Tab-separated table of C-alpha atoms and ligand atoms in Angstrom:
chain	number	residue	atom	x	y	z
A	1067	UNK	CA	-12.379	0.083	36.333
A	1068	UNK	CA	-14.467	-1.533	38.556
A	1069	UNK	CA	-15.285	0.806	41.801
A	1070	UNK	CA	-12.946	1.043	44.894
A	1071	UNK	CA	-14.082	-0.209	48.153
A	1072	UNK	CA	-15.768	2.208	50.397
A	1073	UNK	CA	-13.087	2.380	52.606
A	1074	UNK	CA	-10.973	4.159	50.409
A	1075	UNK	CA	-13.981	7.058	50.683
A	1076	UNK	CA	-13.873	7.093	54.340
A	1077	UNK	CA	-9.890	7.322	54.637
A	1078	UNK	CA	-9.584	10.008	52.011
A	1079	UNK	CA	-9.334	13.404	54.143
A	1080	UNK	CA	-6.897	12.145	56.702
A	1081	UNK	CA	-4.725	10.038	54.103
A	1082	UNK	CA	-4.329	13.917	52.183
A	1083	UNK	CA	-3.209	14.921	56.043
A	1084	UNK	CA	-0.430	12.464	56.352
A	1085	UNK	CA	0.518	12.983	52.608
A	1086	UNK	CA	0.973	16.571	53.035
A	1087	UNK	CA	3.045	15.581	56.174
A	1088	UNK	CA	5.704	14.075	54.095
A	1089	UNK	CA	5.292	16.414	51.097
A	1090	UNK	CA	7.786	19.045	52.249
A	1091	UNK	CA	10.188	16.568	53.729
A	1092	UNK	CA	12.612	16.197	50.783
A	1093	UNK	CA	13.877	19.872	50.349
A	1094	UNK	CA	17.205	19.548	51.853
A	1095	UNK	CA	17.662	23.018	52.318
A	1096	UNK	CA	14.303	23.184	54.713
A	1097	UNK	CA	15.025	22.953	58.458
A	1098	UNK	CA	12.016	20.697	59.168
A	1099	UNK	CA	10.681	20.189	62.383
A	1100	UNK	CA	7.447	18.785	60.903
A	1101	UNK	CA	8.146	14.613	60.946
A	1102	UNK	CA	8.325	12.406	63.841
A	1103	UNK	CA	11.394	10.078	62.760
A	1104	UNK	CA	14.401	9.660	65.386
A	1105	UNK	CA	17.530	11.683	65.048
A	1106	UNK	CA	19.489	9.898	62.835
A	1107	UNK	CA	22.451	9.850	65.763
A	1108	UNK	CA	19.815	7.656	67.809
A	1109	UNK	CA	19.833	5.020	65.062
A	1110	UNK	CA	22.274	2.269	66.435
A	1111	UNK	CA	24.183	1.727	63.295
A	1112	UNK	CA	27.127	0.333	64.364
A	1113	UNK	CA	25.887	-1.892	66.998
A	1114	UNK	CA	23.019	-3.545	64.248
A	1115	UNK	CA	26.035	-3.770	61.883
A	1116	UNK	CA	28.127	-6.238	64.325
A	1117	UNK	CA	24.707	-8.141	65.614
A	1118	UNK	CA	23.564	-8.795	61.920
A	1119	UNK	CA	27.051	-9.874	60.727
A	1120	UNK	CA	27.168	-11.962	64.228
A	1121	UNK	CA	24.050	-13.595	63.639
A	1122	UNK	CA	24.037	-14.503	60.075
A	1123	UNK	CA	27.374	-16.190	60.405
A	1124	UNK	CA	25.868	-18.310	63.287
A	1125	UNK	CA	24.601	-21.317	61.856
A	1126	UNK	CA	21.238	-21.809	64.200
A	1127	UNK	CA	20.849	-18.097	64.139
A	1128	UNK	CA	21.172	-17.302	60.481
A	1129	UNK	CA	18.813	-19.897	59.906
A	1130	UNK	CA	16.427	-18.828	62.199
A	1131	UNK	CA	16.612	-15.234	60.928
A	1132	UNK	CA	15.714	-16.017	57.372
A	1133	UNK	CA	12.704	-18.870	57.970
A	1134	UNK	CA	9.543	-18.401	58.981
A	1135	UNK	CA	8.195	-17.527	62.333
A	1136	UNK	CA	5.784	-17.890	64.906
A	1137	UNK	CA	2.535	-16.134	64.984
A	1138	UNK	CA	3.148	-14.193	68.147
A	1139	UNK	CA	6.591	-13.178	67.237
A	1140	UNK	CA	10.225	-15.006	68.377
A	1141	UNK	CA	10.185	-15.660	71.586
A	1142	UNK	CA	13.215	-14.185	72.635
A	1143	UNK	CA	11.929	-10.828	71.679
A	1144	UNK	CA	8.702	-11.646	73.399
A	1145	UNK	CA	10.650	-12.049	76.872
A	1146	UNK	CA	13.018	-9.121	75.979
A	1147	UNK	CA	9.551	-7.229	76.024
A	1148	UNK	CA	8.701	-8.431	79.129
A	1149	UNK	CA	11.944	-8.337	81.242
A	1150	UNK	CA	13.392	-5.126	79.756
A	1151	UNK	CA	10.984	-2.858	78.715
A	1152	UNK	CA	8.055	-3.483	81.364
A	1153	UNK	CA	9.161	-5.331	84.521
A	1154	UNK	CA	11.439	-2.533	85.063
A	1155	UNK	CA	8.466	-0.051	84.865
A	1156	UNK	CA	6.043	-1.695	87.362
A	1157	UNK	CA	4.120	-3.855	84.443
A	1158	UNK	CA	3.802	-7.515	84.756
A	1159	UNK	CA	2.999	-9.256	81.658
A	1160	UNK	CA	3.305	-13.035	80.679
A	1161	UNK	CA	5.298	-13.386	77.512
A	1162	UNK	CA	2.428	-15.445	76.346
A	1163	UNK	CA	0.244	-12.339	76.161
A	1164	UNK	CA	2.992	-10.051	73.775
A	1165	UNK	CA	2.258	-10.116	70.194
A	1166	UNK	CA	5.290	-8.837	68.406
A	1167	UNK	CA	3.710	-6.785	65.196
A	1168	UNK	CA	5.422	-4.932	62.208
A	1169	UNK	CA	5.854	-1.561	63.840
A	1170	UNK	CA	3.421	0.137	66.500
A	1171	UNK	CA	0.709	1.119	63.716
A	1172	UNK	CA	0.186	-2.659	62.922
A	1173	UNK	CA	-1.169	-3.055	66.684
A	1174	UNK	CA	-3.536	-0.600	66.260
A	1175	UNK	CA	-4.543	-1.874	62.937
A	1176	UNK	CA	-5.125	-5.563	64.318
A	1177	UNK	CA	-7.092	-4.282	67.441
A	1178	UNK	CA	-9.335	-2.832	64.645
A	1179	UNK	CA	-9.805	-5.994	62.666
A	1180	UNK	CA	-10.555	-7.803	66.117
A	1181	UNK	CA	-13.147	-5.269	67.140
A	1182	UNK	CA	-14.210	-2.534	64.480
A	1183	UNK	CA	-17.175	-2.954	62.214
A	1184	UNK	CA	-18.224	-0.201	59.803
A	1185	UNK	CA	-19.950	2.692	62.073
A	1186	UNK	CA	-18.282	1.789	64.901
A	1187	UNK	CA	-17.739	4.733	67.103
A	1188	UNK	CA	-14.069	5.189	68.887
A	1189	UNK	CA	-13.543	8.267	71.372
A	1190	UNK	CA	-10.231	10.122	70.760
A	1191	UNK	CA	-8.560	12.631	71.887
A	1192	UNK	CA	-8.796	15.856	70.941
A	1193	UNK	CA	-6.323	16.279	68.839
A	1194	UNK	CA	-5.014	13.179	68.119
A	1195	UNK	CA	-2.389	11.257	65.689
A	1196	UNK	CA	-3.773	11.281	62.672
A	1197	UNK	CA	-2.266	7.837	61.001
A	1198	UNK	CA	-4.587	6.344	63.508
A	1199	UNK	CA	-7.362	8.350	62.596
A	1200	UNK	CA	-7.077	6.933	59.021
A	1201	UNK	CA	-6.502	3.404	60.488
A	1202	UNK	CA	-9.894	4.121	62.496
A	1203	UNK	CA	-11.319	5.651	58.846
A	1204	UNK	CA	-10.297	2.551	56.963
A	1205	UNK	CA	-12.608	0.346	59.393
A	1206	UNK	CA	-15.470	2.933	58.688
A	1207	UNK	CA	-15.569	3.706	62.729
A	1208	UNK	CA	-16.371	7.179	63.200
A	1209	UNK	CA	-14.011	9.159	65.178
A	1210	UNK	CA	-15.918	11.823	68.051
A	1211	UNK	CA	-13.396	13.985	70.197
A	1212	UNK	CA	-12.731	14.095	73.677
A	1213	UNK	CA	-11.726	17.446	75.270
A	1214	UNK	CA	-8.038	16.946	76.654
A	1215	UNK	CA	-5.769	19.737	78.794
A	1216	UNK	CA	-2.161	19.880	80.242
A	1217	UNK	CA	-3.063	16.494	82.201
A	1218	UNK	CA	-4.553	14.770	79.085
A	1219	UNK	CA	-7.773	13.517	78.589
A	1220	UNK	CA	-10.453	14.710	80.462
A	1221	UNK	CA	-12.029	11.868	82.068
A	1222	UNK	CA	-15.159	13.950	82.910
A	1223	UNK	CA	-16.191	14.488	79.268
A	1224	UNK	CA	-14.861	10.852	78.348
A	1225	UNK	CA	-17.457	9.275	80.902
A	1226	UNK	CA	-19.890	11.758	79.645
A	1227	UNK	CA	-18.901	10.443	75.511
A	1228	UNK	CA	-19.263	7.239	76.535
A	1229	UNK	CA	-22.689	6.998	77.659
A	1230	UNK	CA	-23.738	9.559	75.176
A	1231	UNK	CA	-22.112	7.361	72.132
A	1232	UNK	CA	-21.657	3.766	73.600
A	1233	UNK	CA	-18.199	3.543	71.795
A	1234	UNK	CA	-16.392	0.284	70.909
A	1235	UNK	CA	-13.148	1.734	71.568
A	1236	UNK	CA	-11.197	4.289	73.080
A	1237	UNK	CA	-8.122	5.315	71.622
A	1238	UNK	CA	-5.722	7.503	73.948
A	1239	UNK	CA	-1.934	8.041	73.761
A	1240	UNK	CA	-1.040	8.532	77.302
A	1241	UNK	CA	2.538	9.647	77.125
A	1242	UNK	CA	4.368	12.621	75.309
A	1243	UNK	CA	1.307	12.211	73.388
A	1244	UNK	CA	1.433	13.147	69.551
A	1245	UNK	CA	0.762	16.106	68.440
A	1246	UNK	CA	1.287	17.750	72.000
A	1247	UNK	CA	3.757	16.524	74.148
A	1248	UNK	CA	1.738	16.263	77.325
A	1249	UNK	CA	1.157	13.392	79.899
A	1250	UNK	CA	-2.056	11.512	81.134
A	1251	UNK	CA	-1.704	12.316	85.015
A	1252	UNK	CA	-1.710	8.944	86.926
A	1253	UNK	CA	-5.310	9.944	88.395
A	1254	UNK	CA	-6.507	10.009	84.766
A	1255	UNK	CA	-5.173	6.364	83.808
A	1256	UNK	CA	-6.504	4.979	86.863
A	1257	UNK	CA	-9.955	6.191	85.895
A	1258	UNK	CA	-9.856	5.459	82.187
A	1259	UNK	CA	-9.112	1.743	83.099
A	1260	UNK	CA	-11.827	1.708	85.425
A	1261	UNK	CA	-14.421	3.163	83.134
A	1262	UNK	CA	-13.642	0.617	80.319
A	1263	UNK	CA	-14.249	-1.851	82.505
A	1264	UNK	CA	-17.479	-0.314	84.016
A	1265	UNK	CA	-19.186	0.610	80.824
A	1266	UNK	CA	-17.171	-2.962	78.850
A	1267	UNK	CA	-15.265	-0.350	76.344
A	1268	UNK	CA	-12.132	-1.592	74.973
A	1269	UNK	CA	-9.153	1.589	76.145
A	1270	UNK	CA	-6.172	1.185	73.332
A	1271	UNK	CA	-3.268	2.734	75.226
A	1272	UNK	CA	-0.858	3.889	72.647
A	1273	UNK	CA	2.447	4.109	74.260
A	1274	UNK	CA	5.153	4.285	71.812
A	1275	UNK	CA	7.263	7.376	73.809
A	1276	UNK	CA	6.576	5.998	76.932
A	1277	UNK	CA	10.137	4.769	77.290
A	1278	UNK	CA	11.890	7.855	76.154
A	1279	UNK	CA	11.564	9.964	79.464
A	1280	UNK	CA	14.146	12.367	80.092
A	1281	UNK	CA	12.895	14.412	83.054
A	1282	UNK	CA	10.419	13.576	85.300
A	1283	UNK	CA	9.099	10.252	86.795
A	1284	UNK	CA	7.541	7.121	85.143
A	1285	UNK	CA	3.858	6.614	85.735
A	1286	UNK	CA	2.293	3.607	85.375
A	1287	UNK	CA	0.476	2.952	82.170
A	1288	UNK	CA	-3.081	2.447	82.209
A	1289	UNK	CA	-3.006	-1.132	81.678
A	1290	UNK	CA	-1.469	-1.363	85.092
A	1291	UNK	CA	-4.831	-0.770	86.830
A	1292	UNK	CA	-6.836	-3.003	84.383
A	1293	UNK	CA	-8.763	-5.590	85.825
A	1294	UNK	CA	-10.879	-7.011	83.594
A	1295	UNK	CA	-8.797	-7.091	80.670
A	1296	UNK	CA	-10.538	-4.055	78.521
A	1297	UNK	CA	-7.256	-2.293	78.113
A	1298	UNK	CA	-4.987	-3.249	75.069
A	1299	UNK	CA	-1.195	-1.932	75.452
A	1300	UNK	CA	-0.031	-1.351	72.041
A	1301	UNK	CA	3.722	-0.052	72.045
A	1302	UNK	CA	7.116	-0.144	69.445
A	1303	UNK	CA	10.535	-0.295	69.056
A	1304	UNK	CA	10.553	2.570	66.896
A	1305	UNK	CA	11.644	5.490	68.947
A	1306	UNK	CA	14.066	3.145	71.101
A	1307	UNK	CA	15.688	1.253	68.881
A	1308	UNK	CA	14.958	1.891	64.838
A	1309	UNK	CA	11.525	2.813	63.195
A	1310	UNK	CA	13.005	0.954	59.922
A	1311	UNK	CA	13.100	-1.977	61.480
A	1312	UNK	CA	9.098	-2.111	61.817
A	1313	UNK	CA	8.788	-3.544	65.445
A	1314	UNK	CA	6.099	-3.078	67.566
A	1315	UNK	CA	4.040	-5.173	70.247
A	1316	UNK	CA	0.682	-5.270	71.793
A	1317	UNK	CA	-0.201	-6.597	75.383
A	1318	UNK	CA	-3.278	-8.150	75.706
A	1319	UNK	CA	-5.138	-10.237	78.218
A	1320	UNK	CA	-5.633	-13.857	76.957
A	1321	UNK	CA	-9.426	-13.697	75.096
A	1322	UNK	CA	-8.170	-10.969	72.902
A	1323	UNK	CA	-4.808	-12.023	72.166
A	1324	UNK	CA	-6.301	-15.316	70.860
A	1325	UNK	CA	-8.141	-13.362	68.325
A	1326	UNK	CA	-5.223	-11.089	67.687
A	1327	UNK	CA	-3.365	-14.264	66.933
A	1328	UNK	CA	-5.918	-14.844	64.060
A	1329	UNK	CA	-5.891	-11.615	62.836
A	1330	UNK	CA	-2.532	-11.664	62.834
A	1331	UNK	CA	-1.973	-15.321	60.471
A	1332	UNK	CA	-5.037	-13.414	58.344
A	1333	UNK	CA	-2.878	-10.299	57.736
A	1334	UNK	CA	1.008	-11.512	57.442
A	1335	UNK	CA	1.710	-14.823	59.110
A	1336	UNK	CA	3.934	-12.926	61.397
A	1337	UNK	CA	6.398	-10.388	61.644
A	1338	UNK	CA	9.775	-10.508	59.391
A	1339	UNK	CA	12.341	-12.327	61.143
A	1340	UNK	CA	15.690	-10.638	60.674
A	1341	UNK	CA	14.916	-7.404	62.065
A	1342	UNK	CA	13.266	-9.515	65.492
A	1343	UNK	CA	16.626	-11.772	65.672
A	1344	UNK	CA	18.880	-9.006	65.484
A	1345	UNK	CA	16.708	-6.705	67.956
A	1346	UNK	CA	16.420	-9.449	70.511
A	1347	UNK	CA	20.354	-9.734	70.591
A	1348	UNK	CA	20.340	-6.077	70.841
A	1349	UNK	CA	18.889	-6.165	74.016
A	1350	UNK	CA	19.914	-9.766	75.004
A	1351	UNK	CA	23.575	-8.414	74.877
A	1352	UNK	CA	23.268	-5.490	77.067
A	1353	UNK	CA	23.490	-2.915	74.567
A	1354	UNK	CA	19.910	-0.982	75.294
A	1355	UNK	CA	21.100	0.669	79.073
A	1356	UNK	CA	23.846	2.718	77.176
A	1357	UNK	CA	22.042	3.725	74.204
A	1358	UNK	CA	18.491	4.641	76.202
A	1359	UNK	CA	20.799	6.898	78.154
A	1360	UNK	CA	22.619	8.233	75.073
A	1361	UNK	CA	19.083	8.976	73.064
A	1362	UNK	CA	17.357	10.493	76.373
A	1363	UNK	CA	20.519	12.858	76.826
A	1364	UNK	CA	20.334	13.689	72.934
A	1365	UNK	CA	16.514	14.310	72.971
A	1366	UNK	CA	16.583	16.482	76.500
A	1367	UNK	CA	19.075	18.799	75.302
A	1368	UNK	CA	17.111	19.302	71.881
A	1369	UNK	CA	14.073	19.915	73.733
A	1370	UNK	CA	15.512	21.877	76.572
A	1371	UNK	CA	16.988	23.998	73.132
A	1372	UNK	CA	13.135	23.964	71.352
A	1373	UNK	CA	11.412	25.404	74.358
A	1374	UNK	CA	14.284	28.138	75.123
A	1375	UNK	CA	13.636	29.217	71.415
A	1376	UNK	CA	10.128	29.350	71.520
A	1377	UNK	CA	10.503	31.217	74.854
A	1378	UNK	CA	12.880	33.701	73.135
A	1379	UNK	CA	11.599	34.181	69.465
A	1380	UNK	CA	7.907	33.372	69.245
A	1381	UNK	CA	5.467	36.341	70.590
A	1382	UNK	CA	4.323	37.062	73.993
A	1383	UNK	CA	1.214	35.154	74.667
A	1384	UNK	CA	2.478	32.219	72.819
A	1385	UNK	CA	1.454	29.096	75.138
A	1386	UNK	CA	3.497	25.963	74.852
A	1387	UNK	CA	3.899	22.286	76.391
A	1388	UNK	CA	7.208	21.650	78.277
A	1389	UNK	CA	7.367	17.718	77.744
A	1390	UNK	CA	8.824	15.329	79.959
A	1391	UNK	CA	10.217	13.023	77.102
A	1392	UNK	CA	9.219	12.163	73.607
A	1393	UNK	CA	9.770	13.911	70.661
A	1394	UNK	CA	7.042	16.968	70.258
A	1395	UNK	CA	5.975	20.104	71.460
A	1396	UNK	CA	2.690	21.804	70.555
A	1397	UNK	CA	2.570	25.869	70.783
A	1398	UNK	CA	-0.651	27.722	70.404
A	1399	UNK	CA	-0.309	31.140	68.521
A	1400	UNK	CA	-1.515	34.401	69.949
A	1401	UNK	CA	-3.387	36.973	67.658
A	1402	UNK	CA	-5.413	34.578	65.750
A	1403	UNK	CA	-2.862	33.488	63.458
A	1404	UNK	CA	-3.734	31.015	60.866
A	1405	UNK	CA	-0.932	27.906	60.871
A	1406	UNK	CA	-2.355	26.274	57.901
A	1407	UNK	CA	-1.562	29.191	55.818
A	1408	UNK	CA	1.547	30.476	57.646
A	1409	UNK	CA	3.138	27.327	56.458
A	1410	UNK	CA	2.677	27.456	53.113
A	1411	UNK	CA	5.064	30.956	53.942
A	1412	UNK	CA	7.442	29.228	56.403
A	1413	UNK	CA	8.319	26.541	53.677
A	1414	UNK	CA	8.481	28.388	50.696
A	1415	UNK	CA	9.824	31.950	51.852
A	1416	UNK	CA	13.601	31.887	50.931
A	1417	UNK	CA	14.267	34.095	53.800
A	1418	UNK	CA	12.708	31.174	56.252
A	1419	UNK	CA	12.277	27.308	55.129
A	1420	UNK	CA	11.063	26.104	57.858
A	1421	UNK	CA	8.311	23.046	58.113
A	1422	UNK	CA	5.704	22.545	60.936
A	1423	UNK	CA	2.913	20.475	61.200
A	1424	UNK	CA	-0.114	22.779	60.869
A	1425	UNK	CA	-2.673	21.878	64.534
A	1426	UNK	CA	-5.779	21.831	62.460
A	1427	UNK	CA	-5.411	18.266	60.715
A	1428	UNK	CA	-5.280	16.755	64.229
A	1429	UNK	CA	-8.408	17.855	64.830
A	1430	UNK	CA	-11.405	14.778	64.209
A	1431	UNK	CA	-13.765	17.293	64.900
A	1432	UNK	CA	-12.937	19.711	62.321
A	1433	UNK	CA	-14.645	23.343	62.475
A	1434	UNK	CA	-11.655	25.417	62.588
A	1435	UNK	CA	-10.217	23.871	65.883
A	1436	UNK	CA	-6.451	24.046	66.097
A	1437	UNK	CA	-5.950	26.820	64.050
A	1438	UNK	CA	-3.776	28.524	65.653
A	1439	UNK	CA	-1.792	25.867	66.778
A	1440	UNK	CA	1.549	23.771	65.575
A	1441	UNK	CA	3.282	20.671	66.601
A	1442	UNK	CA	7.018	21.281	66.472
A	1443	UNK	CA	9.197	18.033	66.411
A	1444	UNK	CA	12.426	18.553	67.489
A	1445	UNK	CA	13.603	14.894	67.514
A	1446	UNK	CA	15.735	14.666	64.511
A	1447	UNK	CA	17.079	18.333	64.245
A	1448	UNK	CA	20.292	19.421	65.971
A	1449	UNK	CA	20.294	21.999	68.827
A	1450	UNK	CA	22.441	24.500	66.151
A	1451	UNK	CA	19.581	24.026	63.214
A	1452	UNK	CA	16.566	24.293	66.212
A	1453	UNK	CA	18.332	27.704	66.940
A	1454	UNK	CA	18.916	28.867	63.278
A	1455	UNK	CA	14.834	27.503	62.279
A	1456	UNK	CA	13.172	28.861	65.431
A	1457	UNK	CA	14.430	32.331	65.072
A	1458	UNK	CA	13.504	32.539	61.621
A	1459	UNK	CA	10.419	30.916	62.245
A	1460	UNK	CA	9.419	33.000	65.099
A	1461	UNK	CA	10.309	36.465	62.911
A	1462	UNK	CA	7.702	35.407	60.884
A	1463	UNK	CA	5.472	34.797	62.764
A	1464	UNK	CA	6.300	38.552	64.740
A	1465	UNK	CA	6.052	40.132	61.590
A	1466	UNK	CA	2.271	38.792	61.277
A	1467	UNK	CA	1.218	40.382	64.304
A	1468	UNK	CA	2.259	43.669	63.516
B	2912	PLP	C1	1.261	7.809	68.903
B	2912	PLP	C2	1.988	6.964	67.536
B	2912	PLP	N1	1.237	5.963	67.653
B	2912	PLP	C3	2.089	4.965	66.850
B	2912	PLP	C4	2.966	5.484	66.186
B	2912	PLP	C5	3.529	4.223	65.217
B	2912	PLP	O1	4.792	3.907	65.576
B	2912	PLP	P1	5.586	2.600	64.331
B	2912	PLP	O2	6.589	3.355	63.537
B	2912	PLP	O3	5.874	1.808	65.020
B	2912	PLP	O4	4.490	1.872	63.793
B	2912	PLP	C6	3.675	6.766	66.174
B	2912	PLP	C7	4.823	6.974	65.346
B	2912	PLP	O5	4.983	8.092	65.307
B	2912	PLP	C8	2.799	7.523	66.991
B	2912	PLP	O6	3.442	8.623	67.349
């Protein structure tokens, strides 16, 4: 057999972590706080059924949905992004600068195609989203971790590392961060945009959770502070509409948009038309506001239950994040507990049968960082199951401290 491409080797470690994430999900008896999928109740099945039937039986739309489309995406959906998602949040953008992608991840992938050569440095948060690390490694980039705290990425450490490593890109998840649920403060958002301009570094702002805010108030994205075009905003319809539709978008200034157009053409010509048409109709027919309220209420209740259970069942000395939105919280356990080892027992022990994601894999720097941490996803678990699962998991953790 011919040799595999070098990139297959570079991405092996993160690929294994991701495979591990999905491994336990198929056991129906397991209560899983592992995956990051939306709640099944948050998927607008009935609305999509109605729209899909209508679209397919309406001559012009039916043809449009099944025909080739334009590289940048369906014009109506790009208008939806500008008018329904960005403008109400104080973000000024033109539809020409929006590219519709196949899921949020494709935006990250395309921007890497445009900018990343083998050996380039990408600064990432510590911890960060493994799936994107896998993409960065596929492009043979080297990830360097930047400290973070409750207010998100530490901008002093960021500036020091920009000076030291001269990165091509900074990858940041500013709102309800994956895996921690933390949100980057407004001051730091502004600072990061300024650092991108000052040091000529691309800021990749990956913001798929920003629209699922159920407490606190909205913060402007980093992109809103960008005066030189160095910040690129990637977002997704996965958490507000449907992940299976594989829809996302990327907002970039003219020069970068032109290159993204070329990368998208060479990748898959354009994003699937049928989901684009359906999703655009979902917004244009006015379904989004009520749907959005419903999912926020649902996740707020799950967040409250999860936090209440951590406080009740986890040992004293546990630190946890109280997220104002999104699907995750992050717990740091006391007493030197190794969450990677604990996970095996939590999943296999018939009296526990609970999954979470061990913290270690989210830290690109390795060295045992995050070994006592866990990501707990409450999005797709009912409050009743959250209570049962957290009581069992808390009991297991406490038994280790005795
Ligand atoms: C931080 C982050 N970026 C990007 C994505 C990708 O979203 P999509 O499913 O739209 O590709 C996710 C999904 O979990 C995510 O958590």
